[in-house]
Short mmCIF file of C-alpha atoms in Angstrom, two decimals:
data_model
loop_
_atom_site.label_atom_id
_atom_site.label_comp_id
_atom_site.label_asym_id
_atom_site.label_seq_id
_atom_site.Cartn_x
_atom_site.Cartn_y
_atom_site.Cartn_z
CA MET A 1 -16.43 -75.14 -27.28
CA SER A 2 -15.44 -78.67 -25.61
CA SER A 3 -18.16 -80.42 -23.60
CA CYS A 4 -15.72 -80.43 -20.90
CA ARG A 5 -15.51 -76.60 -20.93
CA LEU A 6 -19.36 -76.58 -21.33
CA THR A 7 -19.76 -78.61 -18.18
CA ILE A 8 -17.60 -76.25 -16.34
CA LEU A 9 -19.26 -73.09 -17.30
CA ALA A 10 -22.73 -74.84 -16.72
CA ALA A 11 -21.45 -75.68 -13.26
CA LEU A 12 -20.20 -72.16 -12.43
CA SER A 13 -23.31 -70.54 -13.55
CA LEU A 14 -25.43 -72.65 -11.66
CA PHE A 15 -23.12 -72.28 -8.57
CA ALA A 16 -23.31 -68.48 -9.00
CA PHE A 17 -26.96 -68.33 -9.16
CA SER A 18 -27.46 -70.78 -6.20
CA SER A 19 -25.27 -69.02 -3.99
CA LEU A 20 -27.57 -65.89 -4.23
CA PHE A 21 -30.63 -67.87 -3.23
CA ALA A 22 -28.94 -70.42 -0.84
CA GLN A 23 -32.23 -70.64 1.13
CA SER A 24 -35.12 -73.21 1.33
CA VAL A 25 -38.09 -72.88 -0.96
CA ASP A 26 -41.45 -74.48 -0.68
CA VAL A 27 -42.80 -75.70 -3.95
CA LYS A 28 -46.44 -76.58 -4.56
CA ILE A 29 -47.24 -79.50 -6.44
CA ALA A 30 -51.11 -80.01 -6.56
CA ASP A 31 -52.03 -79.97 -2.86
CA GLU A 32 -48.90 -81.30 -1.65
CA THR A 33 -45.77 -79.06 -0.62
CA VAL A 34 -41.90 -80.23 -1.14
CA LYS A 35 -39.21 -78.06 0.58
CA ILE A 36 -36.09 -77.49 -1.72
CA THR A 37 -32.54 -76.29 -0.55
CA PRO A 38 -29.85 -75.61 -2.94
CA MET A 39 -26.49 -76.43 -1.77
CA GLY A 40 -22.95 -76.14 -3.13
CA ARG A 41 -19.19 -75.62 -2.04
CA PHE A 42 -15.79 -74.90 -3.57
CA TYR A 43 -12.07 -75.16 -2.26
CA PHE A 44 -9.13 -73.24 -3.66
CA ASP A 45 -6.04 -74.78 -2.48
CA GLY A 46 -2.55 -73.87 -2.60
CA ALA A 47 0.53 -76.00 -1.57
CA THR A 48 4.30 -75.80 -1.73
CA TYR A 49 6.60 -78.77 -1.04
CA ILE A 50 10.34 -78.88 0.32
CA GLU A 51 11.56 -82.12 -1.00
CA ASP A 52 14.71 -84.30 -0.60
CA GLY A 53 14.99 -85.22 -4.36
CA THR A 54 11.71 -86.11 -6.26
CA ASP A 55 9.98 -83.08 -7.91
CA LEU A 56 6.60 -82.30 -6.55
CA SER A 57 3.81 -80.29 -8.08
CA ASN A 58 3.83 -76.85 -6.23
CA GLY A 59 0.89 -74.86 -7.14
CA VAL A 60 -2.68 -74.24 -6.80
CA ALA A 61 -5.94 -76.04 -7.52
CA MET A 62 -9.67 -75.86 -7.16
CA SER A 63 -9.78 -79.06 -5.32
CA ASP A 64 -13.50 -79.40 -4.85
CA VAL A 65 -16.64 -77.95 -6.70
CA ARG A 66 -20.21 -79.04 -5.76
CA LEU A 67 -23.66 -78.20 -6.75
CA GLY A 68 -26.85 -79.95 -5.49
CA LEU A 69 -30.17 -79.76 -3.64
CA LYS A 70 -31.89 -81.34 -0.80
CA ALA A 71 -35.61 -82.06 -1.00
CA LYS A 72 -37.99 -82.94 1.94
CA TYR A 73 -41.69 -84.32 1.49
CA LYS A 74 -43.34 -85.45 4.67
CA SER A 75 -41.17 -88.52 5.99
CA PHE A 76 -38.94 -88.75 3.04
CA ASP A 77 -35.63 -86.66 2.35
CA MET A 78 -33.72 -86.57 -0.77
CA LYS A 79 -30.18 -85.42 -1.79
CA VAL A 80 -28.36 -85.02 -5.04
CA ASP A 81 -24.71 -83.75 -4.83
CA LEU A 82 -22.45 -83.58 -7.74
CA GLY A 83 -18.86 -82.82 -8.10
CA PHE A 84 -17.29 -80.87 -10.96
CA ALA A 85 -13.61 -81.01 -9.60
CA GLY A 86 -10.87 -81.31 -12.54
CA GLY A 87 -13.29 -80.46 -15.37
CA LYS A 88 -15.28 -83.86 -14.60
CA VAL A 89 -18.65 -84.89 -13.26
CA GLY A 90 -18.31 -87.05 -10.23
CA TYR A 91 -21.20 -88.55 -8.22
CA LYS A 92 -21.23 -87.57 -4.61
CA ASP A 93 -24.37 -88.18 -2.41
CA ILE A 94 -27.48 -89.28 -4.31
CA PHE A 95 -30.07 -90.74 -2.24
CA LEU A 96 -33.59 -91.10 -1.21
CA GLN A 97 -34.16 -91.54 2.79
CA TYR A 98 -37.31 -92.50 4.78
CA ASN A 99 -37.31 -91.09 8.43
CA LEU A 100 -38.67 -93.86 10.56
CA ASN A 101 -38.71 -91.34 13.55
CA LYS A 102 -36.57 -88.38 14.72
CA THR A 103 -33.70 -90.56 15.40
CA SER A 104 -33.77 -93.28 12.81
CA TYR A 105 -34.05 -93.93 9.05
CA VAL A 106 -33.61 -96.29 6.24
CA ARG A 107 -31.84 -94.89 2.88
CA GLY A 108 -30.91 -96.16 -0.61
CA GLY A 109 -28.63 -94.63 -3.26
CA HIS A 110 -25.04 -93.58 -3.40
CA PHE A 111 -23.36 -92.63 -0.20
CA ALA A 112 -20.48 -93.30 2.10
CA GLU A 113 -20.26 -96.65 3.89
CA PRO A 114 -20.32 -96.32 7.54
CA PHE A 115 -16.68 -96.90 8.04
CA GLY A 116 -13.78 -94.52 9.03
CA ILE A 117 -14.71 -91.21 10.86
CA ASP A 118 -13.11 -88.83 8.37
CA HIS A 119 -14.62 -90.43 5.39
CA MET A 120 -18.00 -90.26 6.89
CA GLU A 121 -17.57 -86.70 7.74
CA SER A 122 -17.95 -84.02 5.15
CA SER A 123 -14.54 -82.74 3.85
CA ALA A 124 -15.99 -79.42 4.92
CA ASN A 125 -15.79 -80.29 8.64
CA ILE A 126 -12.66 -82.55 9.22
CA LYS A 127 -9.84 -80.79 10.93
CA PHE A 128 -7.39 -80.77 8.34
CA ILE A 129 -7.18 -79.90 4.52
CA THR A 130 -7.30 -83.55 3.98
CA ALA A 131 -8.40 -86.68 5.77
CA ASN A 132 -5.34 -88.77 7.05
CA ALA A 133 -3.33 -91.19 4.81
CA THR A 134 -4.65 -94.14 6.74
CA SER A 135 -8.29 -93.19 6.14
CA PHE A 136 -7.50 -92.91 2.40
CA ALA A 137 -6.05 -96.15 2.09
CA PHE A 138 -8.61 -98.30 4.13
CA SER A 139 -11.91 -96.56 4.22
CA PRO A 140 -14.19 -97.65 1.36
CA GLY A 141 -15.74 -94.37 0.43
CA ARG A 142 -19.16 -93.77 -1.34
CA LYS A 143 -21.01 -97.10 -2.97
CA LEU A 144 -24.47 -97.66 -4.41
CA GLY A 145 -26.37 -99.40 -1.40
CA VAL A 146 -28.86 -99.44 1.32
CA GLU A 147 -28.53 -98.72 5.13
CA TYR A 148 -30.17 -98.17 8.40
CA ILE A 149 -29.01 -95.62 10.98
CA GLY A 150 -30.38 -95.22 14.51
CA TRP A 151 -29.19 -93.37 17.53
CA ASN A 152 -30.17 -92.25 20.97
CA LYS A 153 -28.37 -90.70 23.86
CA TYR A 154 -26.05 -93.68 24.65
CA ALA A 155 -25.38 -95.31 21.42
CA TRP A 156 -25.26 -95.00 17.49
CA VAL A 157 -25.68 -97.96 15.05
CA GLY A 158 -25.46 -97.93 11.43
CA ILE A 159 -25.32 -101.12 8.97
CA GLY A 160 -25.79 -101.56 5.28
CA ALA A 161 -25.14 -103.77 2.24
CA PHE A 162 -23.30 -102.41 -0.77
CA ALA A 163 -22.77 -102.98 -4.43
CA ASP A 164 -19.64 -103.28 -6.64
CA GLY A 165 -17.28 -100.22 -6.51
CA ASP A 166 -17.96 -99.63 -10.34
CA SER A 167 -21.71 -99.66 -10.22
CA MET A 168 -22.49 -96.05 -10.82
CA THR A 169 -20.67 -96.00 -14.17
CA ASN A 170 -20.95 -99.92 -14.82
CA SER A 171 -17.84 -99.58 -17.26
CA ILE A 172 -15.92 -102.84 -16.14
CA GLU A 173 -17.54 -106.11 -17.03
CA GLY A 174 -17.48 -109.21 -14.97
CA ASP A 175 -19.42 -110.40 -11.71
CA ASP A 176 -19.74 -107.61 -9.34
CA GLY A 177 -18.36 -107.31 -5.82
CA TYR A 178 -20.52 -106.49 -2.84
CA SER A 179 -20.01 -105.72 0.78
CA ALA A 180 -21.55 -105.70 4.36
CA THR A 181 -20.45 -102.85 6.42
CA GLY A 182 -21.53 -101.62 9.95
CA ARG A 183 -20.80 -99.58 12.68
CA VAL A 184 -21.54 -99.16 16.46
CA VAL A 185 -20.73 -96.49 18.83
CA PHE A 186 -21.32 -96.12 22.75
CA ASN A 187 -21.36 -92.35 23.45
CA PRO A 188 -22.80 -91.85 27.00
CA LEU A 189 -21.36 -88.26 27.03
CA GLN A 190 -22.61 -85.78 24.50
CA GLN A 191 -22.86 -82.46 26.11
CA ASP A 192 -20.98 -79.48 24.99
CA GLY A 193 -17.58 -79.83 26.30
CA LYS A 194 -17.98 -83.03 27.89
CA ILE A 195 -17.96 -85.91 24.92
CA PHE A 196 -16.84 -89.52 25.20
CA HIS A 197 -17.37 -91.86 22.08
CA ILE A 198 -15.87 -95.22 21.62
CA GLY A 199 -16.80 -97.46 18.40
CA LEU A 200 -15.94 -100.19 16.30
CA ALA A 201 -16.70 -100.54 12.42
CA GLY A 202 -16.21 -103.82 10.31
CA SER A 203 -16.65 -104.61 6.49
CA TYR A 204 -16.67 -107.57 4.48
CA ARG A 205 -16.27 -107.38 0.74
CA LYS A 206 -15.92 -109.59 -2.25
CA ALA A 207 -13.69 -108.18 -4.89
CA ASP A 208 -14.97 -106.08 -7.29
CA ALA A 209 -15.09 -107.02 -11.07
CA ASN A 210 -12.05 -106.67 -13.12
CA GLY A 211 -13.10 -107.11 -16.66
CA PHE A 212 -12.45 -110.17 -19.33
CA ASP A 213 -9.73 -111.09 -20.88
CA ALA A 214 -9.15 -111.54 -24.92
CA ASN A 215 -10.60 -115.13 -24.55
CA GLY A 216 -13.54 -114.02 -22.85
CA ILE A 217 -12.51 -115.16 -19.36
CA GLN A 218 -12.86 -112.96 -16.19
CA LYS A 219 -9.79 -111.54 -15.17
CA PRO A 220 -8.19 -112.43 -11.78
CA LYS A 221 -9.57 -109.72 -9.39
CA VAL A 222 -7.51 -106.94 -7.47
CA ILE A 223 -8.08 -105.15 -4.20
CA SER A 224 -5.93 -102.16 -4.01
CA TYR A 225 -5.18 -99.61 -1.10
CA GLY A 226 -3.15 -96.52 -1.56
CA SER A 227 -2.85 -92.76 -0.69
CA SER A 228 -1.56 -89.32 -1.76
CA LEU A 229 0.46 -87.04 0.25
CA ILE A 230 -2.33 -85.78 2.08
CA THR A 231 -2.73 -82.95 -0.47
CA ASN A 232 -5.23 -82.17 -3.32
CA VAL A 233 -2.51 -80.48 -5.54
CA GLU A 234 -0.06 -83.20 -5.93
CA LYS A 235 -2.09 -86.23 -6.96
CA ARG A 236 0.14 -89.05 -7.00
CA LYS A 237 -0.08 -91.99 -4.76
CA PHE A 238 3.10 -92.36 -2.69
CA ILE A 239 1.97 -95.49 -0.82
CA GLN A 240 0.13 -98.09 -3.10
CA ALA A 241 -0.49 -101.83 -2.94
CA SER A 242 -2.38 -104.06 -5.35
CA ILE A 243 -3.13 -107.43 -4.30
CA SER A 244 -3.82 -109.97 -7.31
CA ASN A 245 -5.97 -112.98 -7.25
CA ALA A 246 -8.13 -111.33 -4.55
CA ASP A 247 -11.14 -113.17 -3.19
CA TYR A 248 -12.20 -110.97 -0.34
CA GLN A 249 -11.12 -108.39 2.11
CA ALA A 250 -12.26 -108.39 5.84
CA LYS A 251 -11.38 -105.10 7.86
CA TYR A 252 -12.26 -103.44 10.94
CA ALA A 253 -11.54 -99.85 12.65
CA VAL A 254 -11.53 -98.96 16.42
CA GLU A 255 -12.26 -95.46 17.01
CA LEU A 256 -12.17 -92.83 19.88
CA ILE A 257 -13.40 -89.31 20.31
CA GLY A 258 -13.20 -87.35 23.41
CA ALA A 259 -13.50 -83.74 24.37
CA TYR A 260 -13.31 -81.59 27.57
CA GLY A 261 -14.08 -77.95 27.13
CA PRO A 262 -12.20 -76.54 24.31
CA LEU A 263 -9.86 -79.70 23.99
CA TYR A 264 -10.47 -82.54 21.67
CA LEU A 265 -9.02 -85.88 20.92
CA GLN A 266 -9.80 -88.40 18.02
CA ALA A 267 -8.11 -91.69 17.08
CA GLU A 268 -8.75 -94.60 14.91
CA TYR A 269 -6.82 -97.84 14.43
CA PHE A 270 -7.63 -99.72 10.79
CA HIS A 271 -6.49 -103.38 10.08
CA SER A 272 -7.44 -105.10 6.74
CA ASN A 273 -7.06 -108.78 5.78
CA VAL A 274 -7.13 -109.65 2.07
CA GLU A 275 -7.79 -113.56 1.32
CA ARG A 276 -6.56 -114.80 -2.26
CA LYS A 277 -7.17 -117.60 -4.55
CA ASP A 278 -4.90 -120.29 -5.98
CA ASP A 279 -3.50 -120.77 -2.49
CA LEU A 280 -1.50 -117.63 -2.42
CA PRO A 281 -0.82 -116.38 0.87
CA ALA A 282 -3.20 -113.61 2.49
CA TYR A 283 -2.10 -109.72 2.48
CA LYS A 284 -2.55 -108.07 5.76
CA ALA A 285 -1.91 -104.13 6.42
CA SER A 286 -2.79 -101.63 9.17
CA GLY A 287 -2.50 -98.08 10.13
CA ALA A 288 -3.49 -95.56 12.80
CA TYR A 289 -3.90 -91.97 13.64
CA ALA A 290 -4.42 -89.59 16.60
CA GLN A 291 -5.42 -85.84 16.52
CA ILE A 292 -5.90 -83.18 19.32
CA GLY A 293 -7.40 -79.81 18.91
CA PHE A 294 -7.78 -76.71 20.83
CA LEU A 295 -10.49 -73.90 20.38
CA ALA A 296 -8.51 -70.83 21.10
CA ILE A 297 -11.52 -68.83 20.47
CA GLY A 298 -15.10 -70.15 20.17
CA GLY A 299 -15.90 -71.69 23.46
CA ASN A 300 -16.47 -75.67 23.77
CA TYR A 301 -16.47 -78.59 21.29
CA THR A 302 -19.88 -79.92 20.52
CA TYR A 303 -20.90 -83.25 19.08
CA SER A 304 -23.31 -84.27 16.25
CA SER A 305 -25.51 -87.15 17.69
CA SER A 306 -27.04 -88.11 14.17
CA TRP A 307 -23.57 -88.93 12.78
CA ALA A 308 -21.59 -89.79 15.98
CA ARG A 309 -18.83 -87.42 15.28
CA MET A 310 -17.64 -83.94 16.22
CA GLY A 311 -19.87 -80.86 15.54
CA THR A 312 -18.67 -77.81 13.66
CA PRO A 313 -17.36 -74.87 15.59
CA LYS A 314 -19.38 -71.66 15.55
CA PRO A 315 -18.47 -68.72 13.31
CA LYS A 316 -15.43 -66.51 14.37
CA SER A 317 -13.86 -69.67 16.25
CA LEU A 318 -10.25 -70.23 15.67
CA GLU A 319 -8.84 -73.63 16.38
CA PHE A 320 -5.51 -75.45 16.13
CA ALA A 321 -5.03 -79.11 15.53
CA LEU A 322 -2.10 -81.53 15.54
CA ARG A 323 -2.33 -85.02 14.21
CA TYR A 324 0.11 -87.98 13.67
CA ASN A 325 -0.52 -90.90 11.24
CA TYR A 326 1.29 -94.07 10.49
CA THR A 327 0.46 -96.24 7.50
CA ASP A 328 1.88 -99.63 6.87
CA LEU A 329 1.04 -101.11 3.20
CA ASP A 330 4.16 -103.46 3.38
CA ASN A 331 3.49 -107.27 3.86
CA LYS A 332 6.23 -109.63 4.24
CA ASN A 333 4.16 -112.79 4.11
CA SER A 334 2.39 -112.16 0.99
CA GLY A 335 5.40 -110.47 -1.02
CA VAL A 336 3.66 -107.00 -1.34
CA LYS A 337 5.46 -103.87 -0.93
CA GLY A 338 3.07 -101.03 -0.89
CA GLY A 339 5.21 -98.74 1.15
CA ARG A 340 4.97 -96.95 4.47
CA MET A 341 4.29 -93.20 5.49
CA SER A 342 4.18 -91.60 8.39
CA ASP A 343 3.54 -87.66 8.94
CA TRP A 344 3.08 -85.16 11.79
CA THR A 345 0.56 -82.44 10.52
CA PHE A 346 -0.20 -79.04 12.30
CA ALA A 347 -3.56 -77.00 11.28
CA ALA A 348 -4.86 -73.63 12.08
CA ASN A 349 -8.65 -73.14 11.06
CA TYR A 350 -10.65 -69.83 11.19
CA TYR A 351 -14.28 -70.18 10.82
CA LEU A 352 -14.99 -66.80 9.56
CA ASN A 353 -18.76 -67.29 9.44
CA LYS A 354 -21.40 -69.84 8.75
CA TYR A 355 -20.38 -70.26 5.18
CA ILE A 356 -16.55 -69.37 4.84
CA MET A 357 -13.35 -70.83 6.47
CA LEU A 358 -9.76 -70.38 6.29
CA ARG A 359 -7.04 -73.33 6.49
CA LEU A 360 -3.48 -73.53 6.93
CA ASP A 361 -1.60 -76.74 7.40
CA TYR A 362 2.22 -77.76 7.79
CA SER A 363 2.95 -81.58 7.35
CA ASN A 364 6.22 -83.23 7.83
CA ILE A 365 6.09 -86.59 6.04
CA SER A 366 8.22 -89.52 6.14
CA LEU A 367 8.16 -92.19 3.22
CA GLY A 368 9.55 -95.79 3.56
CA ASN A 369 12.21 -97.27 1.77
CA THR A 370 9.82 -99.74 -0.11
CA ASN A 371 7.75 -96.98 -1.45
CA PRO A 372 6.73 -96.64 -5.11
CA LEU A 373 7.60 -92.97 -5.28
CA ALA A 374 10.11 -90.86 -3.36
CA ALA A 375 11.38 -94.12 -1.22
CA GLY A 376 13.01 -93.30 1.77
CA GLU A 377 12.60 -89.51 1.50
CA THR A 378 11.21 -86.86 3.89
CA ILE A 379 8.99 -84.14 2.51
CA ASN A 380 7.40 -80.83 4.16
CA ALA A 381 4.47 -79.42 3.07
CA ILE A 382 2.68 -76.10 3.42
CA GLN A 383 -0.84 -75.73 2.32
CA GLY A 384 -3.62 -73.38 2.62
CA ARG A 385 -7.33 -73.16 1.55
CA LEU A 386 -10.24 -70.61 1.24
CA GLN A 387 -13.48 -72.90 1.71
CA VAL A 388 -16.77 -71.82 0.86
CA VAL A 389 -19.86 -73.97 1.71
CA PHE A 390 -23.59 -73.46 1.69
#
């Protein structure tokens, strides 16, 4: 049996065991007590596409499989979360956290940089089957680093320093990149059904290592942006920009969240600037999205103060959401043509209970004339998901 199959078999066996006993356990070590909580998730996705011309991958996929645990000891928290989607082991959240008090902590390890609401949020809790294309293109995702998080009833702040994007595997040689990333939120209304939140995030990153050439000289560094068709079944990137001879990127995001009763609004604008070496012109790109939600069943929307984002609706809730996104990776000044993409997506979400959720999305996607794939086409996508999280 191949190592890949063994990995999948072990993951599924552990998942089945953990799902039966997904509750906290106090473990005695000498005179000390450590509280351990197993956790996991799996997503079954299905998608079908109505295309203009480019053939797409209709079908089903297990888009995410996660197994892990949380541990708590006095003022320390630990989390280890591994992904097994696609038959490969992926590093998710792996960190040690020291709680300074009830509303602040410092942590070190592998986790999401504080930039982009949907990519700081768990994929289990966002309103659509995937994050929007702009968030995919510009949010930095998880990196090795250290950060401070603190909040009160009026504000939330997070700031951290993060290593090269390849630091978990260390498979690419060369001088490592690094970043400093921060997010500040003003949120004076955090009540159920009365929420107001406005925030600003920023990130500065030196370009990551890109290896050595045959003569032992470091290759020019590259910074890339891209997104798939907001689906986990068709994997190809339909907008993609690679900026050669990159020195660093500086980007920011402005965010807004609001809710009144069972109505909800979330929006973000992203802008990025890549400075290049050898007197090459800078590259600039941007994107934005806005989404609204309505709890047809389930009462009012809630807010998560510790992460400055929306709370998860309670069991038996039925939610409808609508999102518009526009992403532009073309930049005439630098000569980079990464393509444009816009979409309207409608979602229906049913929160069956604390652990199981059913999703249905419909998307109408328009692609620009310079896109690397399906240039100038319009694609309609219908997707569904069975989501189990414990």
